XYZ file of C-alpha atoms in Angstrom:
349
model
C -15.377 15.533 21.815
C -13.557 13.270 19.759
C -11.639 15.367 17.021
C -10.540 13.756 13.764
C -8.202 15.643 11.610
C -7.956 14.303 8.041
C -4.867 15.669 6.638
C -4.176 16.350 2.940
C -1.351 13.931 1.596
C 1.531 15.438 0.909
C 3.470 12.312 -1.016
C 3.819 12.993 -4.896
C 1.225 10.910 -6.747
C -1.140 10.314 -3.719
C -4.632 11.129 -4.253
C -6.434 8.979 -2.264
C -8.374 9.459 0.970
C -9.265 7.444 3.860
C -12.821 8.980 4.695
C -15.425 10.100 1.845
C -17.950 12.577 2.617
C -20.700 10.148 3.268
C -18.696 8.664 5.991
C -17.614 12.131 7.472
C -21.334 12.968 7.551
C -21.806 9.416 9.409
C -19.184 10.527 12.007
C -20.302 14.180 12.450
C -24.319 12.925 12.980
C -22.667 10.537 15.632
C -21.094 13.507 17.537
C -17.508 13.278 16.146
C -15.752 16.672 15.265
C -14.311 16.061 11.913
C -11.805 18.530 10.120
C -10.682 18.095 6.536
C -7.850 19.898 5.065
C -8.340 21.387 1.696
C -6.133 19.939 -0.709
C -4.756 20.558 -4.038
C -4.689 16.509 -5.410
C -7.298 14.683 -3.535
C -9.496 12.736 -5.860
C -12.650 13.486 -3.911
C -13.437 17.354 -3.704
C -13.896 19.034 -0.910
C -17.672 20.453 -1.527
C -18.764 17.108 -0.253
C -16.899 17.197 2.902
C -18.511 20.830 3.544
C -21.779 19.617 2.982
C -21.490 16.898 5.203
C -20.713 19.265 8.167
C -16.952 19.108 8.292
C -14.861 22.061 9.158
C -12.380 22.930 6.635
C -8.720 23.837 7.434
C -5.904 25.309 5.084
C -3.901 22.460 3.451
C -1.001 20.854 5.481
C -2.179 22.838 8.579
C -2.134 19.554 10.775
C 1.114 20.549 12.601
C -1.074 23.331 13.968
C -4.004 21.261 14.767
C -5.330 21.324 18.629
C -3.533 18.977 20.719
C -6.509 16.411 21.375
C -6.805 16.220 17.584
C -6.338 12.598 15.767
C -4.620 13.171 12.544
C -5.666 10.885 9.855
C -3.716 10.282 6.641
C -2.440 7.250 4.452
C 1.013 7.915 3.466
C 4.197 9.161 4.855
C 4.873 12.411 6.471
C 7.501 14.980 5.296
C 10.804 13.618 6.445
C 11.746 17.108 8.529
C 12.733 15.365 11.515
C 10.516 17.029 13.672
C 8.983 15.655 16.776
C 5.562 14.361 16.719
C 3.061 15.269 19.223
C -0.041 14.386 18.179
C -1.763 10.953 17.684
C -1.692 9.705 13.942
C -3.621 7.057 12.110
C -1.607 6.554 9.031
C 0.528 3.828 7.139
C 3.637 3.923 9.196
C 5.859 0.991 7.593
C 7.549 1.022 11.098
C 7.337 -2.184 12.412
C 9.355 -4.428 10.511
C 13.094 -3.047 10.875
C 12.753 -0.584 8.128
C 15.392 1.870 8.361
C 12.819 4.828 7.478
C 10.234 3.671 9.976
C 12.797 3.644 13.039
C 13.372 7.539 12.280
C 9.571 7.751 12.241
C 9.307 5.844 15.720
C 11.820 8.423 17.080
C 10.081 11.370 16.072
C 6.849 9.835 17.686
C 8.896 9.181 20.746
C 10.645 12.292 20.817
C 7.145 14.426 20.672
C 5.176 11.992 23.011
C 2.664 11.131 20.221
C 1.237 7.919 19.121
C 1.083 6.201 15.781
C -2.041 3.911 15.210
C -0.692 1.992 12.001
C -3.386 1.317 9.737
C -1.703 -1.825 9.053
C -2.071 -3.067 12.450
C -5.796 -2.263 12.975
C -6.806 -5.830 13.601
C -10.194 -7.487 14.891
C -10.054 -9.872 17.863
C -8.867 -12.839 15.295
C -5.797 -10.725 14.069
C -7.210 -9.943 10.619
C -7.112 -6.519 9.446
C -10.476 -4.492 9.536
C -9.437 -2.533 6.471
C -6.878 -2.663 3.528
C -6.335 -1.231 0.118
C -5.247 -4.879 -0.923
C -7.567 -5.844 -3.858
C -6.859 -2.433 -5.640
C -3.173 -2.972 -4.887
C -3.386 -6.115 -6.456
C -5.142 -5.173 -9.694
C -2.864 -2.322 -10.044
C 0.125 -4.034 -9.555
C -0.658 -6.664 -11.868
C -1.332 -4.264 -14.653
C 1.958 -2.495 -13.690
C 3.896 -5.757 -14.196
C 2.063 -6.806 -17.562
C 2.984 -3.263 -18.650
C 6.698 -3.931 -17.615
C 6.376 -7.234 -19.668
C 5.125 -5.598 -22.534
C 7.816 -3.246 -22.794
C 10.105 -5.882 -22.555
C 8.966 -7.617 -25.576
C 9.477 -4.558 -27.398
C 13.065 -4.452 -26.310
C 12.623 -1.662 -23.930
C 11.707 -0.924 -20.331
C 8.608 0.158 -18.992
C 7.706 4.165 -19.164
C 6.243 6.060 -16.433
C 2.822 5.412 -14.929
C -0.055 7.519 -14.096
C -3.354 7.425 -12.525
C -6.729 6.439 -14.156
C -10.216 7.900 -13.563
C -11.473 4.304 -13.322
C -10.616 0.529 -14.160
C -12.382 0.611 -17.544
C -9.696 3.388 -18.803
C -6.827 1.421 -17.360
C -7.973 -2.112 -18.988
C -8.334 0.002 -22.326
C -4.950 1.531 -22.047
C -3.116 -1.876 -21.099
C -5.178 -3.881 -24.031
C -3.371 -1.522 -26.430
C 0.070 -1.827 -24.750
C -0.532 -6.035 -25.127
C -2.171 -5.797 -28.709
C -0.080 -8.299 -30.771
C 1.533 -10.037 -28.302
C 1.129 -13.764 -27.016
C -0.063 -13.477 -23.386
C 2.617 -14.201 -20.750
C 1.965 -16.828 -17.848
C 1.725 -15.322 -14.143
C 2.152 -16.873 -10.839
C 0.372 -15.282 -7.983
C 1.644 -16.053 -4.422
C -1.002 -15.235 -1.886
C -3.538 -15.976 -4.188
C -6.658 -16.294 -1.766
C -6.205 -12.896 0.091
C -7.281 -9.333 -0.994
C -4.084 -8.675 -2.879
C -4.091 -11.792 -4.794
C -7.587 -11.677 -5.638
C -7.272 -8.407 -7.216
C -4.034 -9.562 -9.271
C -5.832 -12.470 -10.363
C -8.765 -10.719 -11.504
C -6.607 -8.075 -13.658
C -4.889 -11.249 -15.434
C -8.119 -13.008 -16.332
C -9.284 -9.789 -17.560
C -6.546 -9.460 -19.846
C -6.264 -13.064 -21.024
C -3.082 -13.971 -18.902
C -3.155 -17.771 -17.549
C -2.491 -17.749 -13.883
C -1.155 -20.090 -11.330
C -2.560 -19.521 -8.010
C -0.559 -20.317 -5.091
C -1.392 -19.648 -1.106
C -0.383 -21.086 2.220
C -0.711 -24.922 1.226
C 1.610 -24.438 -1.761
C 4.345 -22.597 -0.097
C 4.352 -24.572 3.428
C 7.350 -26.701 2.699
C 9.564 -23.301 3.035
C 11.553 -23.477 -0.615
C 12.757 -23.597 -2.734
C 10.211 -22.924 -5.427
C 11.900 -23.440 -8.969
C 8.140 -23.404 -10.288
C 8.113 -19.664 -9.742
C 11.197 -19.345 -12.410
C 9.062 -21.117 -15.141
C 6.557 -18.175 -15.173
C 7.119 -15.250 -17.058
C 5.665 -13.181 -14.417
C 5.535 -13.387 -10.406
C 3.041 -11.622 -8.525
C 4.100 -11.370 -4.611
C 0.810 -10.801 -2.641
C 2.500 -11.972 0.688
C 3.400 -9.274 3.345
C 6.806 -9.876 4.668
C 6.674 -11.152 7.976
C 9.000 -13.121 10.466
C 8.767 -16.629 9.055
C 8.234 -15.884 5.640
C 10.048 -18.098 2.855
C 12.073 -16.640 0.285
C 10.257 -17.011 -3.216
C 13.356 -15.479 -5.372
C 16.633 -16.054 -4.040
C 19.377 -13.684 -5.255
C 20.579 -16.267 -7.538
C 17.701 -16.405 -9.419
C 19.205 -13.305 -11.680
C 21.568 -16.003 -13.237
C 19.634 -19.115 -12.682
C 18.094 -20.636 -15.890
C 14.359 -19.152 -15.914
C 11.512 -17.843 -18.042
C 10.635 -15.410 -15.761
C 11.189 -11.816 -16.757
C 9.078 -9.442 -14.327
C 8.599 -9.572 -10.724
C 5.620 -7.355 -9.218
C 6.467 -7.233 -5.600
C 3.077 -5.648 -5.109
C 3.339 -6.338 -1.075
C 6.470 -4.196 -1.576
C 8.843 -4.508 1.453
C 11.928 -4.551 0.001
C 13.729 -2.876 3.103
C 12.367 -5.251 5.457
C 14.804 -8.090 7.097
C 11.738 -10.674 5.813
C 11.549 -9.643 2.450
C 10.736 -12.770 0.351
C 12.258 -11.423 -2.833
C 16.348 -11.248 -2.701
C 16.836 -9.670 -6.239
C 16.358 -5.806 -5.135
C 16.691 -3.656 -2.367
C 14.512 -0.454 -3.164
C 10.945 0.656 -4.174
C 10.198 1.977 -7.653
C 8.528 5.097 -8.824
C 5.653 6.020 -10.926
C 8.193 7.609 -13.433
C 10.499 4.685 -13.462
C 8.356 1.702 -12.363
C 10.686 -1.103 -13.279
C 13.951 -1.597 -11.736
C 16.199 -3.763 -14.079
C 18.439 -6.232 -11.781
C 19.703 -8.173 -14.576
C 20.151 -7.454 -18.421
C 20.710 -10.767 -20.040
C 17.823 -12.366 -20.141
C 16.015 -9.067 -18.902
C 14.867 -9.230 -14.992
C 12.800 -6.330 -13.990
C 11.036 -5.676 -10.691
C 8.437 -3.280 -10.008
C 7.603 -2.429 -6.656
C 5.184 0.747 -6.201
C 4.140 1.260 -2.735
C 1.009 3.407 -3.650
C -0.331 1.420 -6.039
C -3.913 1.991 -5.247
C -3.312 5.434 -6.265
C -3.645 4.639 -9.713
C -7.359 4.049 -9.374
C -7.894 6.697 -6.499
C -11.700 7.066 -6.390
C -12.741 3.199 -6.645
C -9.639 2.208 -3.834
C -10.546 5.550 -1.755
C -14.326 4.472 -1.785
C -13.746 0.831 -0.895
C -11.095 1.369 1.776
C -13.144 4.340 3.580
C -16.124 1.868 3.574
C -14.269 -0.959 5.446
C -12.558 1.351 7.741
C -15.416 3.475 8.633
C -17.191 1.262 11.533
C -13.538 1.610 13.150
C -13.322 5.291 12.874
C -16.659 5.447 14.711
C -15.468 3.896 17.680
C -12.485 6.229 18.045
C -14.248 7.873 21.510
C -12.433 5.084 23.142
C -8.692 4.610 22.404
C -7.948 2.145 24.944
C -9.855 -0.704 23.444
C -10.690 -2.829 20.328
C -8.751 -2.020 17.391
C -7.352 1.167 18.499
C -6.254 -0.577 21.819
C -4.520 -3.123 19.851
C -2.792 -0.842 17.360
C -1.611 1.336 20.569
C -0.154 -1.745 22.261
C 1.964 -2.418 19.021
C 3.071 1.027 18.793
C 4.209 0.487 22.312
C 6.002 -2.569 21.701
C 8.135 -1.513 18.954
C 8.854 2.026 20.276
C 10.041 0.772 23.884
C 13.367 0.091 23.346
C 14.376 3.129 20.752
């Protein structure tokens, strides 16, 4: 019997989950054994999983799960160097040359486990079967506007925290923007999930948006138009051949740009299109000031949908459920393609 083990998230400020109680009930009904760990932080309570027929395990017990269990989580595992013996479904951030990702791959290779990276679960056409993109874009644009508002008042953005829903987020952001003339934003990747979410948030706050996608960036750059907007929202994943949108010289170039929201958030990748910063930012310090006069702040939080954990979990889980229902065959379909991607990237370690 296929055994899916949903682990508790161990990263700070991470309350999302990739399987709802309703989805769990469907999997159990189909014959899949589902174990869900208790969690002190998960936005969706454990009682619904109990009612769905799931087995309940103690928080963070996954290293002791049966060898044939498939461990399912979203974000990073503890960086303790231990070999990883299980098959894991998660966002590994390991296939683009990221230093931490190389360490993770070595742990899998040492333990004989396999990484099914959620970013690389794709259909026959190469399109991702599930993504948090919309809510990443929505929350990322909100944090970027918070950074801009703080600048207008002579400061730098303070800590951010989760919201019970988007209405609360919009109300809070509206209060921060009160009395300010809205900035202009440019969104690159505007036709995708992330860009749509970013554009929708901007529209809700009365921010004019210039929407760019592949056609507008096909020339490969440079793109001086980006510097003529107060806010730039990058919604394009770093991949080979991705053009540079913001070169290192942008710090001192003439510009109106004062906030970069790198929603795709891959600064350690060799393919990052934003060359003015080199590390992610955190919830307690969302803005990284890379130049002082005039100010240029970068915000690059890599778990943005957790600002709206319930809505983003429900949306993502609904997208992913059809693929989870096929876990009985890991050699074909989305799982076979993901396994091949892992094998390719770990082969030369």
